[in-house]
Coordinates of C-alpha atoms and ligand atoms in Angstrom, one line a residue:
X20 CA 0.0 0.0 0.0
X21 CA 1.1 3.4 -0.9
X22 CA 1.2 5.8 2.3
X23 CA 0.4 9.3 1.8
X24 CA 0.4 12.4 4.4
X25 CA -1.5 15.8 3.9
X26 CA -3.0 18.2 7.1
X27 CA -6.5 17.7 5.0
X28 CA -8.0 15.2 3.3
X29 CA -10.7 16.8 0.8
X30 CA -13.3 13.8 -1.1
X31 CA -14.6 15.6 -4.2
X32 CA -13.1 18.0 -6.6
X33 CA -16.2 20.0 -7.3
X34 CA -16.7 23.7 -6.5
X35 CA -16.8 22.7 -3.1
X36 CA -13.7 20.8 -2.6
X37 CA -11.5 23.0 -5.1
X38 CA -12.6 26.0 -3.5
X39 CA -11.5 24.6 -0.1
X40 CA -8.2 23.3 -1.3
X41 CA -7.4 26.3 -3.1
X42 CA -8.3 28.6 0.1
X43 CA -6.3 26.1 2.6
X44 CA -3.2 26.0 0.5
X45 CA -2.7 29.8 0.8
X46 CA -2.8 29.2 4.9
X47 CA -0.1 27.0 4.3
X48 CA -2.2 23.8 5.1
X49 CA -1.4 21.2 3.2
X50 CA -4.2 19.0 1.6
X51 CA -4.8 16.5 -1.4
X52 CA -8.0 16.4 -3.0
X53 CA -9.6 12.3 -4.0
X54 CA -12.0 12.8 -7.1
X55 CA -14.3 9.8 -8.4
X56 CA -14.3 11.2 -11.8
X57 CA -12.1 12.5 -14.5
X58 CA -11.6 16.7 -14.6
X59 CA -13.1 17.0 -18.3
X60 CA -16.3 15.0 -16.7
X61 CA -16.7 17.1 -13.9
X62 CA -16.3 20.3 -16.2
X63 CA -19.1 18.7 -18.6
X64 CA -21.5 19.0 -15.6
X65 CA -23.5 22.0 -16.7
X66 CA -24.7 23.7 -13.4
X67 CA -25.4 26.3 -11.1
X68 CA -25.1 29.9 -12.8
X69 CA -25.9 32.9 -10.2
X70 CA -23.0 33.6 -7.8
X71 CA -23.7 35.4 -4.3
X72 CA -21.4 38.7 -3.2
X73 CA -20.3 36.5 -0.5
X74 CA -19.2 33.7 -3.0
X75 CA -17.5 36.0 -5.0
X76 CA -15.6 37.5 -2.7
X77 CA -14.1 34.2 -0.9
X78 CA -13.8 33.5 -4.8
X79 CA -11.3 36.7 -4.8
X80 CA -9.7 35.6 -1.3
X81 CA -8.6 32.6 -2.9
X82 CA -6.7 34.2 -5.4
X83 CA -8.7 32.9 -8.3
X84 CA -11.2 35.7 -9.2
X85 CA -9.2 37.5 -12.4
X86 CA -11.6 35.4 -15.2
X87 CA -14.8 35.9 -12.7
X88 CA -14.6 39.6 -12.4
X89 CA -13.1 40.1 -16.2
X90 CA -15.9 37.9 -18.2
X91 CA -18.6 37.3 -15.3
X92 CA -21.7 39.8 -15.3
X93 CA -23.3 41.9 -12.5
X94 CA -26.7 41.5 -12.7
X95 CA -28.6 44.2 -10.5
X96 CA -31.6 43.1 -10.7
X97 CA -33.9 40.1 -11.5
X98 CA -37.2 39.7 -13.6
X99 CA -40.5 37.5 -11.9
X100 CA -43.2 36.9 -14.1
X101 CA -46.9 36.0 -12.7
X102 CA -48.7 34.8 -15.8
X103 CA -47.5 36.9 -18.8
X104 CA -46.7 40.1 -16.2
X105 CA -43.1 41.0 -15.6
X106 CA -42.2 42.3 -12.7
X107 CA -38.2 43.4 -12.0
X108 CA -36.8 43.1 -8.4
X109 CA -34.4 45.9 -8.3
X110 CA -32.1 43.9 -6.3
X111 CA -29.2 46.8 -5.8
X112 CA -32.2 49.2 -4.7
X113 CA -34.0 47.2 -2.9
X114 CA -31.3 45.9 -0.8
X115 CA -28.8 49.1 -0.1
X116 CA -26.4 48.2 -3.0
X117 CA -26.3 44.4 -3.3
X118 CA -26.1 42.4 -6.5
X119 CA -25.1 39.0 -8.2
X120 CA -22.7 37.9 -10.4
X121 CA -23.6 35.5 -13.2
X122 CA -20.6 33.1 -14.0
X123 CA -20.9 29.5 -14.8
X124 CA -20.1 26.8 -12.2
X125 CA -18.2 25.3 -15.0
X126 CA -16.3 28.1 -15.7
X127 CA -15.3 28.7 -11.9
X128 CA -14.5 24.6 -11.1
X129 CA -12.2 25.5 -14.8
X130 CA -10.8 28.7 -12.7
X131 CA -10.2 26.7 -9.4
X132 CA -8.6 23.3 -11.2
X133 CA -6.4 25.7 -13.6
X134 CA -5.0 27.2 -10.4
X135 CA -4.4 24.2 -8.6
X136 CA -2.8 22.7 -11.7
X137 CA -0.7 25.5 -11.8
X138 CA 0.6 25.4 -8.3
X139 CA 1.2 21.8 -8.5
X140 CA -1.0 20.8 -5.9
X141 CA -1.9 16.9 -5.2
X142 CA -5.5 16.0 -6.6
X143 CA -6.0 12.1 -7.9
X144 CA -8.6 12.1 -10.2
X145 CA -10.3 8.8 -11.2
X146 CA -9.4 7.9 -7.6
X147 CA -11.7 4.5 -6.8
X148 CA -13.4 3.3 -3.6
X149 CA -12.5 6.1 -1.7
X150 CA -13.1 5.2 1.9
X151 CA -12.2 7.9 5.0
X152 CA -11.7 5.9 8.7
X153 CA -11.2 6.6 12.2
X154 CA -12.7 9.8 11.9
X155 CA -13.4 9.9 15.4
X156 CA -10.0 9.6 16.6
X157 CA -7.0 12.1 16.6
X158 CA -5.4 9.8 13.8
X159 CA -7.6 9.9 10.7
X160 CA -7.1 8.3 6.9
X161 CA -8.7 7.9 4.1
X162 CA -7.8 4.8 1.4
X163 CA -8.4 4.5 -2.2
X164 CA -7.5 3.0 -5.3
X165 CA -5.9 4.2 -8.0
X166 CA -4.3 3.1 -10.8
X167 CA -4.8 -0.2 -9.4
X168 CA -2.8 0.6 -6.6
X169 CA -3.9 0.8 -2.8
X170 CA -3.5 3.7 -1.1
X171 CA -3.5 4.9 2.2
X172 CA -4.0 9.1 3.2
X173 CA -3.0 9.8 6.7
X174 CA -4.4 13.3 7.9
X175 CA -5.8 15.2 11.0
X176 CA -9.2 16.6 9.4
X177 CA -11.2 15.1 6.3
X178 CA -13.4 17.3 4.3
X179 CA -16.3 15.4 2.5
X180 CA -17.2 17.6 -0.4
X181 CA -18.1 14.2 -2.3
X182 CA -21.7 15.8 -3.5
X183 CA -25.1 14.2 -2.5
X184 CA -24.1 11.0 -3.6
X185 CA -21.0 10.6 -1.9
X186 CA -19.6 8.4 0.7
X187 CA -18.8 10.9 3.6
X188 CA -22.1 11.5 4.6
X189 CA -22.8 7.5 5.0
X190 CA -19.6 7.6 7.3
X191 CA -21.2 9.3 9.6
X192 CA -23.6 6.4 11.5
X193 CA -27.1 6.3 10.7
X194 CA -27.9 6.7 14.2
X195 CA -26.7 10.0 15.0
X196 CA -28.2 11.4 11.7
X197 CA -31.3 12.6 11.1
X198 CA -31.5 13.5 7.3
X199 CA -34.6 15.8 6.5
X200 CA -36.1 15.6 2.9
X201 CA -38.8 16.7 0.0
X202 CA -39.0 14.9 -3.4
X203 CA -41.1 17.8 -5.5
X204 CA -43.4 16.0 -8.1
X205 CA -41.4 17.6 -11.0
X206 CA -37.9 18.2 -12.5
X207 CA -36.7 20.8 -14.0
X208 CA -35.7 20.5 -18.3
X209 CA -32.4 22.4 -18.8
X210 CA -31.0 23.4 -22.2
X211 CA -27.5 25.3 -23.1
X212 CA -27.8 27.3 -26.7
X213 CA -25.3 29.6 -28.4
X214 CA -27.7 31.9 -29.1
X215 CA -28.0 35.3 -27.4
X216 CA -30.1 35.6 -24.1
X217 CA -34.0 37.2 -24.4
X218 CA -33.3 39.7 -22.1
X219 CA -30.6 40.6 -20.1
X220 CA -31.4 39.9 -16.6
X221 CA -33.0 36.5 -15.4
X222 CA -36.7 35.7 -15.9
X223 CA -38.1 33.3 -13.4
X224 CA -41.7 32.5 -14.9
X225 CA -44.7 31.4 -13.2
X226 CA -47.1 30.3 -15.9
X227 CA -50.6 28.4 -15.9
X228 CA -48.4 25.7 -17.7
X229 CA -45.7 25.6 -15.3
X230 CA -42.4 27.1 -14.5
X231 CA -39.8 28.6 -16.9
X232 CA -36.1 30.1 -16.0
X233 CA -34.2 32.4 -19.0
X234 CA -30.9 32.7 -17.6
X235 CA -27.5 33.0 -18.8
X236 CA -23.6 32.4 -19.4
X237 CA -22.8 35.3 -21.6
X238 CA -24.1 37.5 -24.4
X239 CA -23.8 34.9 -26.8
X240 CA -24.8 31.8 -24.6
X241 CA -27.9 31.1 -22.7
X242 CA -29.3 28.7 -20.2
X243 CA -33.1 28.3 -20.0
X244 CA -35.4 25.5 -17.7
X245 CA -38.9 24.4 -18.1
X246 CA -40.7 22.6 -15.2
X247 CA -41.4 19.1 -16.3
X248 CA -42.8 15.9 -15.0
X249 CA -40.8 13.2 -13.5
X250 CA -42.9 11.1 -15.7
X251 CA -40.4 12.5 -19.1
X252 CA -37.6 11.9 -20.7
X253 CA -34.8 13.9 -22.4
X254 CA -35.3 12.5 -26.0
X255 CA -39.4 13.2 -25.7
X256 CA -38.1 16.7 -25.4
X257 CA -36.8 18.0 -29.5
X258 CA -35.6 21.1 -29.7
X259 CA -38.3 22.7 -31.7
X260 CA -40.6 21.7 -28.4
X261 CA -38.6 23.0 -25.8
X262 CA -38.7 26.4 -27.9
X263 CA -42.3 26.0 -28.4
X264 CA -43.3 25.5 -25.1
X265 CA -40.5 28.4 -23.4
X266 CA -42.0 30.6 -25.8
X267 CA -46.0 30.2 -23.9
X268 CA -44.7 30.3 -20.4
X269 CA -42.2 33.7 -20.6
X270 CA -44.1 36.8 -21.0
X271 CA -45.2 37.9 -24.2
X272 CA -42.4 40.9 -24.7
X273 CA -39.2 38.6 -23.3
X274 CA -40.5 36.0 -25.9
X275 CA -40.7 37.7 -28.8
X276 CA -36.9 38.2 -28.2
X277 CA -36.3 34.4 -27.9
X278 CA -33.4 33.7 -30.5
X279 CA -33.9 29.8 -30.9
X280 CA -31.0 27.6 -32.0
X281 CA -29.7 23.4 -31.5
X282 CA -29.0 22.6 -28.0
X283 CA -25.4 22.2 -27.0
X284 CA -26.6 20.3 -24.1
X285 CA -30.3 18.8 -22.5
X286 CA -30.9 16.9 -19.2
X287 CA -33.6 16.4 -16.3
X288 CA -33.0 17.3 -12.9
X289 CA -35.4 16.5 -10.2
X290 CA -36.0 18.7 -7.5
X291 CA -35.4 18.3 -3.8
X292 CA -34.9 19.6 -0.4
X293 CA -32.4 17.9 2.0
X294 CA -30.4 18.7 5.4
X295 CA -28.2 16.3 6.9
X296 CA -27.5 17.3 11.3
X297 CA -25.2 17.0 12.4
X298 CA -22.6 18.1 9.5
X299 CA -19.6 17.1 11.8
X300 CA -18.4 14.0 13.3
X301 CA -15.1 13.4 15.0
X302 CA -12.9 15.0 12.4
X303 CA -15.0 14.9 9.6
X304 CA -16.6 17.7 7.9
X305 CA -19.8 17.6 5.5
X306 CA -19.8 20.5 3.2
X307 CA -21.9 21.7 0.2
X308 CA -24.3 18.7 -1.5
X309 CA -22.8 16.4 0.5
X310 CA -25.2 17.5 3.4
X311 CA -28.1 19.5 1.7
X312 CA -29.8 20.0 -1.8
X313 CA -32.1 22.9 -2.4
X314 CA -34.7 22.9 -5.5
X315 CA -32.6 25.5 -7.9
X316 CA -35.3 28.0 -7.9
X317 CA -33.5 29.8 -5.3
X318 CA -29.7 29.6 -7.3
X319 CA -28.6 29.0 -3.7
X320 CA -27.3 25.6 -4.1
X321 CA -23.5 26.5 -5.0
X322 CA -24.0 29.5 -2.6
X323 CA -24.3 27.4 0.2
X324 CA -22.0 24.7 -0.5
X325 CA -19.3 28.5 -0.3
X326 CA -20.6 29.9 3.1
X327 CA -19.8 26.3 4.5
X328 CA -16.6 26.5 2.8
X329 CA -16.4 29.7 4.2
X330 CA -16.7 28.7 7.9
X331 CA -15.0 25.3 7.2
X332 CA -11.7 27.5 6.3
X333 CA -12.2 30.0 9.0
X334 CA -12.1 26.9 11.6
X335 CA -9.0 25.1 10.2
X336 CA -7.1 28.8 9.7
X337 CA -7.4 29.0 13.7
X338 CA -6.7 25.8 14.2
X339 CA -3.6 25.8 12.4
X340 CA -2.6 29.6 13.5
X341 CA -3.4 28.8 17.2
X342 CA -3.4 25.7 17.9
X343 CA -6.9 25.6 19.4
X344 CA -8.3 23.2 18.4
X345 CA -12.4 23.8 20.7
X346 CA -13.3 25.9 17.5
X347 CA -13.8 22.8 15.4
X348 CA -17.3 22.0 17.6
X349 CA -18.7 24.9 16.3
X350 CA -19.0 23.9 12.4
X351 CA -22.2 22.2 12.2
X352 CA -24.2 25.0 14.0
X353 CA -22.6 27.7 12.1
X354 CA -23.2 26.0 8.6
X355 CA -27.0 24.9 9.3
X356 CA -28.1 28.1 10.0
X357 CA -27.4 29.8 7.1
X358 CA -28.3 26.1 5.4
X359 CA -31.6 26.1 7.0
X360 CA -32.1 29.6 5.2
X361 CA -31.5 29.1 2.5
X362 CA -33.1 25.5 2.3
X363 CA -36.1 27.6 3.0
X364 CA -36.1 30.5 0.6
X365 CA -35.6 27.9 -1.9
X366 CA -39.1 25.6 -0.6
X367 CA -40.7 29.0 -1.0
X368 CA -39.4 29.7 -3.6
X369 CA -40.5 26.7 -5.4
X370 CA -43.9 27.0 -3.9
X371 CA -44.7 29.8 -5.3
X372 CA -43.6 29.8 -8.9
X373 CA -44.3 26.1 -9.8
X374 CA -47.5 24.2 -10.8
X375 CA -48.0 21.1 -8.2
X376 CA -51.1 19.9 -10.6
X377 CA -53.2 17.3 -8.6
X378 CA -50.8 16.7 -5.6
X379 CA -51.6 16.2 -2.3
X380 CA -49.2 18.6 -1.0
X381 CA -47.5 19.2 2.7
X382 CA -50.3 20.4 4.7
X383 CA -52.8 18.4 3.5
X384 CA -54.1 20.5 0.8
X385 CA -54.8 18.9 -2.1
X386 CA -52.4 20.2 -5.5
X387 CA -55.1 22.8 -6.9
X388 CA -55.9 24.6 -3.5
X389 CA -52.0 24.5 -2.4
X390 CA -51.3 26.4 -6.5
X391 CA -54.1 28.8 -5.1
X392 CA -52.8 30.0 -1.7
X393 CA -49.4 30.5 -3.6
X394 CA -51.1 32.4 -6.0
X395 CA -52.3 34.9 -3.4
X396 CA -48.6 34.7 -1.8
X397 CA -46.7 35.2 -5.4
X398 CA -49.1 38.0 -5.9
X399 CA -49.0 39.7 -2.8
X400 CA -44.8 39.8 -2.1
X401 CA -44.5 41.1 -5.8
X402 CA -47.4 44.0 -5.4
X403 CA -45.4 44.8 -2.0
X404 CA -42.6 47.5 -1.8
X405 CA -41.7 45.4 1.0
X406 CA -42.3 42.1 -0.3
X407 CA -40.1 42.5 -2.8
X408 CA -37.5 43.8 -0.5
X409 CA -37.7 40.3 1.1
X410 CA -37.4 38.4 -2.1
X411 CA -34.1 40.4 -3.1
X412 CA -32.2 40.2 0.5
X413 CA -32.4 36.6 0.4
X414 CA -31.5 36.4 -3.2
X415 CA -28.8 38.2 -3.1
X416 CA -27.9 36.1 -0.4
X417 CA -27.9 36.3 3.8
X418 CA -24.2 37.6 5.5
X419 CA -21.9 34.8 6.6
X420 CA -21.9 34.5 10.5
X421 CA -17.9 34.6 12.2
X422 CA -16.6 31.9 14.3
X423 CA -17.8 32.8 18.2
X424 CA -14.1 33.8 20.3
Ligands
RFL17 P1 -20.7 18.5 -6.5 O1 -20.6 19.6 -7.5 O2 -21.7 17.5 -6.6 O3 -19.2 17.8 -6.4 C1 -19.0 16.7 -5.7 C2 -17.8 15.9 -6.3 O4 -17.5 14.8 -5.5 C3 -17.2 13.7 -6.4 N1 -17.5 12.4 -5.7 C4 -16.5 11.6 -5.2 N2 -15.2 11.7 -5.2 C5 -14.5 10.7 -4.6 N3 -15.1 9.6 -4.0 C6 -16.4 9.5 -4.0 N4 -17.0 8.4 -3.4 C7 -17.2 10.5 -4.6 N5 -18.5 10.7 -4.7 C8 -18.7 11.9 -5.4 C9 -18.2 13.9 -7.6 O5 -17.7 13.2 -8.8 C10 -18.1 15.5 -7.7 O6 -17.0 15.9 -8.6 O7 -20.9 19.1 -5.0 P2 -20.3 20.5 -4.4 O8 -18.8 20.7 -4.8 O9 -20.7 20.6 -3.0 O10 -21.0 21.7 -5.3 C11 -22.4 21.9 -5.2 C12 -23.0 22.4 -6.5 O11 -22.6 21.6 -7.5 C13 -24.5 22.5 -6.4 O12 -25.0 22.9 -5.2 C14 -25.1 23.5 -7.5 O13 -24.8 23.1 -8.8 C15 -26.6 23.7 -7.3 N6 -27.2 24.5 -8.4 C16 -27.2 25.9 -8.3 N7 -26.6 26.5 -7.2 C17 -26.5 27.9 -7.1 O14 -25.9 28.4 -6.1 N8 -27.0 28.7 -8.1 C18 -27.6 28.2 -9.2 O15 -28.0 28.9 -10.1 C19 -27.8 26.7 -9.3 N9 -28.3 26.1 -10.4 C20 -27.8 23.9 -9.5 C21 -28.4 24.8 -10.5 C22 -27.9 22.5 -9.6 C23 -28.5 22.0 -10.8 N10 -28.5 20.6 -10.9 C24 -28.4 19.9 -12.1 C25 -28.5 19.7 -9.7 C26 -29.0 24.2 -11.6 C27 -29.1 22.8 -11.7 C28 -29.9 22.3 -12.9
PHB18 C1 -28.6 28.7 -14.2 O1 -28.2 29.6 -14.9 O2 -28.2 27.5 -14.4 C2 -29.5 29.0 -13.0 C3 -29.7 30.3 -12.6 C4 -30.6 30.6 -11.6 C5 -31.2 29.5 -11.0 C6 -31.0 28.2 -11.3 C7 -30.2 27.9 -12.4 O3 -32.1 29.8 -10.0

């Protein structure tokens, strides 16, 4: 068995875990990264789009932001539709001077891995049956295969970054778990084109025949979603019917702007809420996916996967600088708060702007009387000066909270 030694042990080499590595190696903490799949797969994984301040920022901190704030775009603002009427959210107004920044997932996992490349830092891609033990004890490692070889990673802290299908979170015994969850009864229909976006903020539409997203990678690429059922298929959908049916749900003036063209890329993603508590045992960390999903309504998902990142770097900095090692207990109360936040705005969110059709939905309301009440709730936070000032603070994303003294 090969032996190998790094201060962190990081599972995953997506946003998450490059971000980490990336912010840890500038402390001077060492740490190898373990990654199931090849880079080019993980690059083909067409995702999030809508980056927090916050994100950005610990983005810049890490030393990797020149691309980001060259190519990405500051949108100030953000366009919901109720049936055929556009309303914006003047997101900079509303909340003091805040805004997003719209710039690919892809092209900031390409940022992070070009970086890391560059500073010849350890990361095993294709790395097989990656397994992390002892993480209760001072003495942790992590083995895995690769190239056919055994290996063996000793470390003090492992980070599981390994997404929602990973194997960090099942380390972690079942019975001091509790994993919260809500399947949606629809998935969301996502299409890449290099054709120029219909307008140049985001469009989240709520339509009588369910939900449509317009967003964005740059002035010559867009992204756009339909809500579909979990019923379909990617090859049902044809290009020439996606258009079609985008066209009926986004209000009349956005699509009369729609420049159609061939998909560069189509797939299904079903929606769901999840939490994972605790998201720390021993000397193992969960962070982004790997302990919560939020429906993308929100664009929270990769927003949240930073803020833990965030307090996940803050901890091991003090650690490291000090030598003080109580800090590390306060992790998983600092990362679920903001989680629970967001996991929240992101239910609403999904509430209010999707069609639930004949569901028996949480509270016992049938699907038709639950699309009702959101009606009402849709339509009242948009015809609200102050409801819409709720919708943008939370879009453009909740402060991160400090490590207590
Ligand atoms: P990832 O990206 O899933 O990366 C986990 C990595 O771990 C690897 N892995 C393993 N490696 C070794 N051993 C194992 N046993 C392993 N098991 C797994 C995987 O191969 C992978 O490379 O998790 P991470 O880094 O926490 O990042 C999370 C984000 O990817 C995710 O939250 C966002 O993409 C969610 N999301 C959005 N978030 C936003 O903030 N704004 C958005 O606008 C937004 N839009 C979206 C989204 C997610 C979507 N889908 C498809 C789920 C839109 C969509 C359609
Ligand atoms: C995206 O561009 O992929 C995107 C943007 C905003 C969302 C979800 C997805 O809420």
């Amino acid at each position: 068995m090969k032996s190998l030694k790094a201060q962190v042990a990081i599972i995953g080499a997506g946003p998450s875990g490059l971000l980490l590595g990336q912010l840890l190696s500038r402390k001077g903490i060492s740490n190898i990264i373990l990654e199931r799949k090849t880079g080019d797969y993980v690059l083909g994984r067409i995702r999030a789009g809508i980056l927090e301040q916050g994100f950005a920022d610990l983005v810049r901190e890490a030393g990797v932001a020149e691309r980001m704030d060259a190519e990405g775009h500051v949108h100030e603002g953000v366009v919901i539709s109720d049936n055929g009427k556009a309303n914006r959210i003047d997101l900079k107004e509303l909340t003091g001077g805040d805004v997003v920044v719209c710039y690919g997932q892809v092209e900031i996992t390409r940022d992070l891995m070009e970086a890391r490349a560059a500073a010849k830092l350890e990361t095993y891609y294709e790395a097989d049956k990656v397994q992390p033990h002892d993480v209760k004890s001072d003495a942790p490692y992590v083995t895995f295969e690769y190239q056919g070889e055994a290996y063996r990673l000793d470390c003090d802290f492992v980070a599981g970054c390994d997404g929602f299908h990973g194997v960090s979170r099942q380390t972690i015994p079942a019975e001091i778990r509790t994993e919260h969850e809500r399947v949606y009864p629809f998935g969301w229909l996502g299409m890449l084109s290099d054709t120029p976006p219909c307008h140049e903020e985001l469009i989240y539409a709520k339509s009588e025949r369910g939900f449509a997203l317009a967003s964005q990678r740059s002035a010559t690429r867009s992204r756009y979603y339909l809500q579909v059922p979990l019923t379909d298929n990617v090859e049902d959908w044809s290009d020439e019917a996606f258009w079609d049916e985008l066209k009926k749900r986004l209000p009349p003036e956005h699509a009369a702007n729609l420049v159609t063209g061939p998909s560069l890329e189509k797939s299904i993603a079903p929606l769901r809420s999840f939490v994972c508590e605790p998201m720390q045992y021993g000397n193992l960390f969960l962070v982004g996916d790997a302990a919560h999903i939020v429906p993308p309504t929100g664009a929270k998902g990769l927003n949240l996967a930073a803020s833990d990142v965030a307090t996940l770097y803050k901890i091991l900095t003090r650690v490291y600088e000090t030598g003080d090692r109580s800090c590390i207990s306060q992790y998983s109360d600092i990362a679920l708060r903001r989680v629970w936040n967001g996991e929240r705005f992101s239910w609403w969110m999904t509430n209010m702007m999707h069609d639930f059709g004949d569901e028996v939905a949480n509270n016992g309301l049938d699907g038709q009387t639950f699309n009702r009440f959101m009606e009402s709730e849709l339509n009242y936070y948009l015809g609200s000066e102050n409801g819409r000032k709720v919708i943008a603070e939370q879009y453009v994303g909740l402060p991160y909270e400090d490590l207590k003294d």
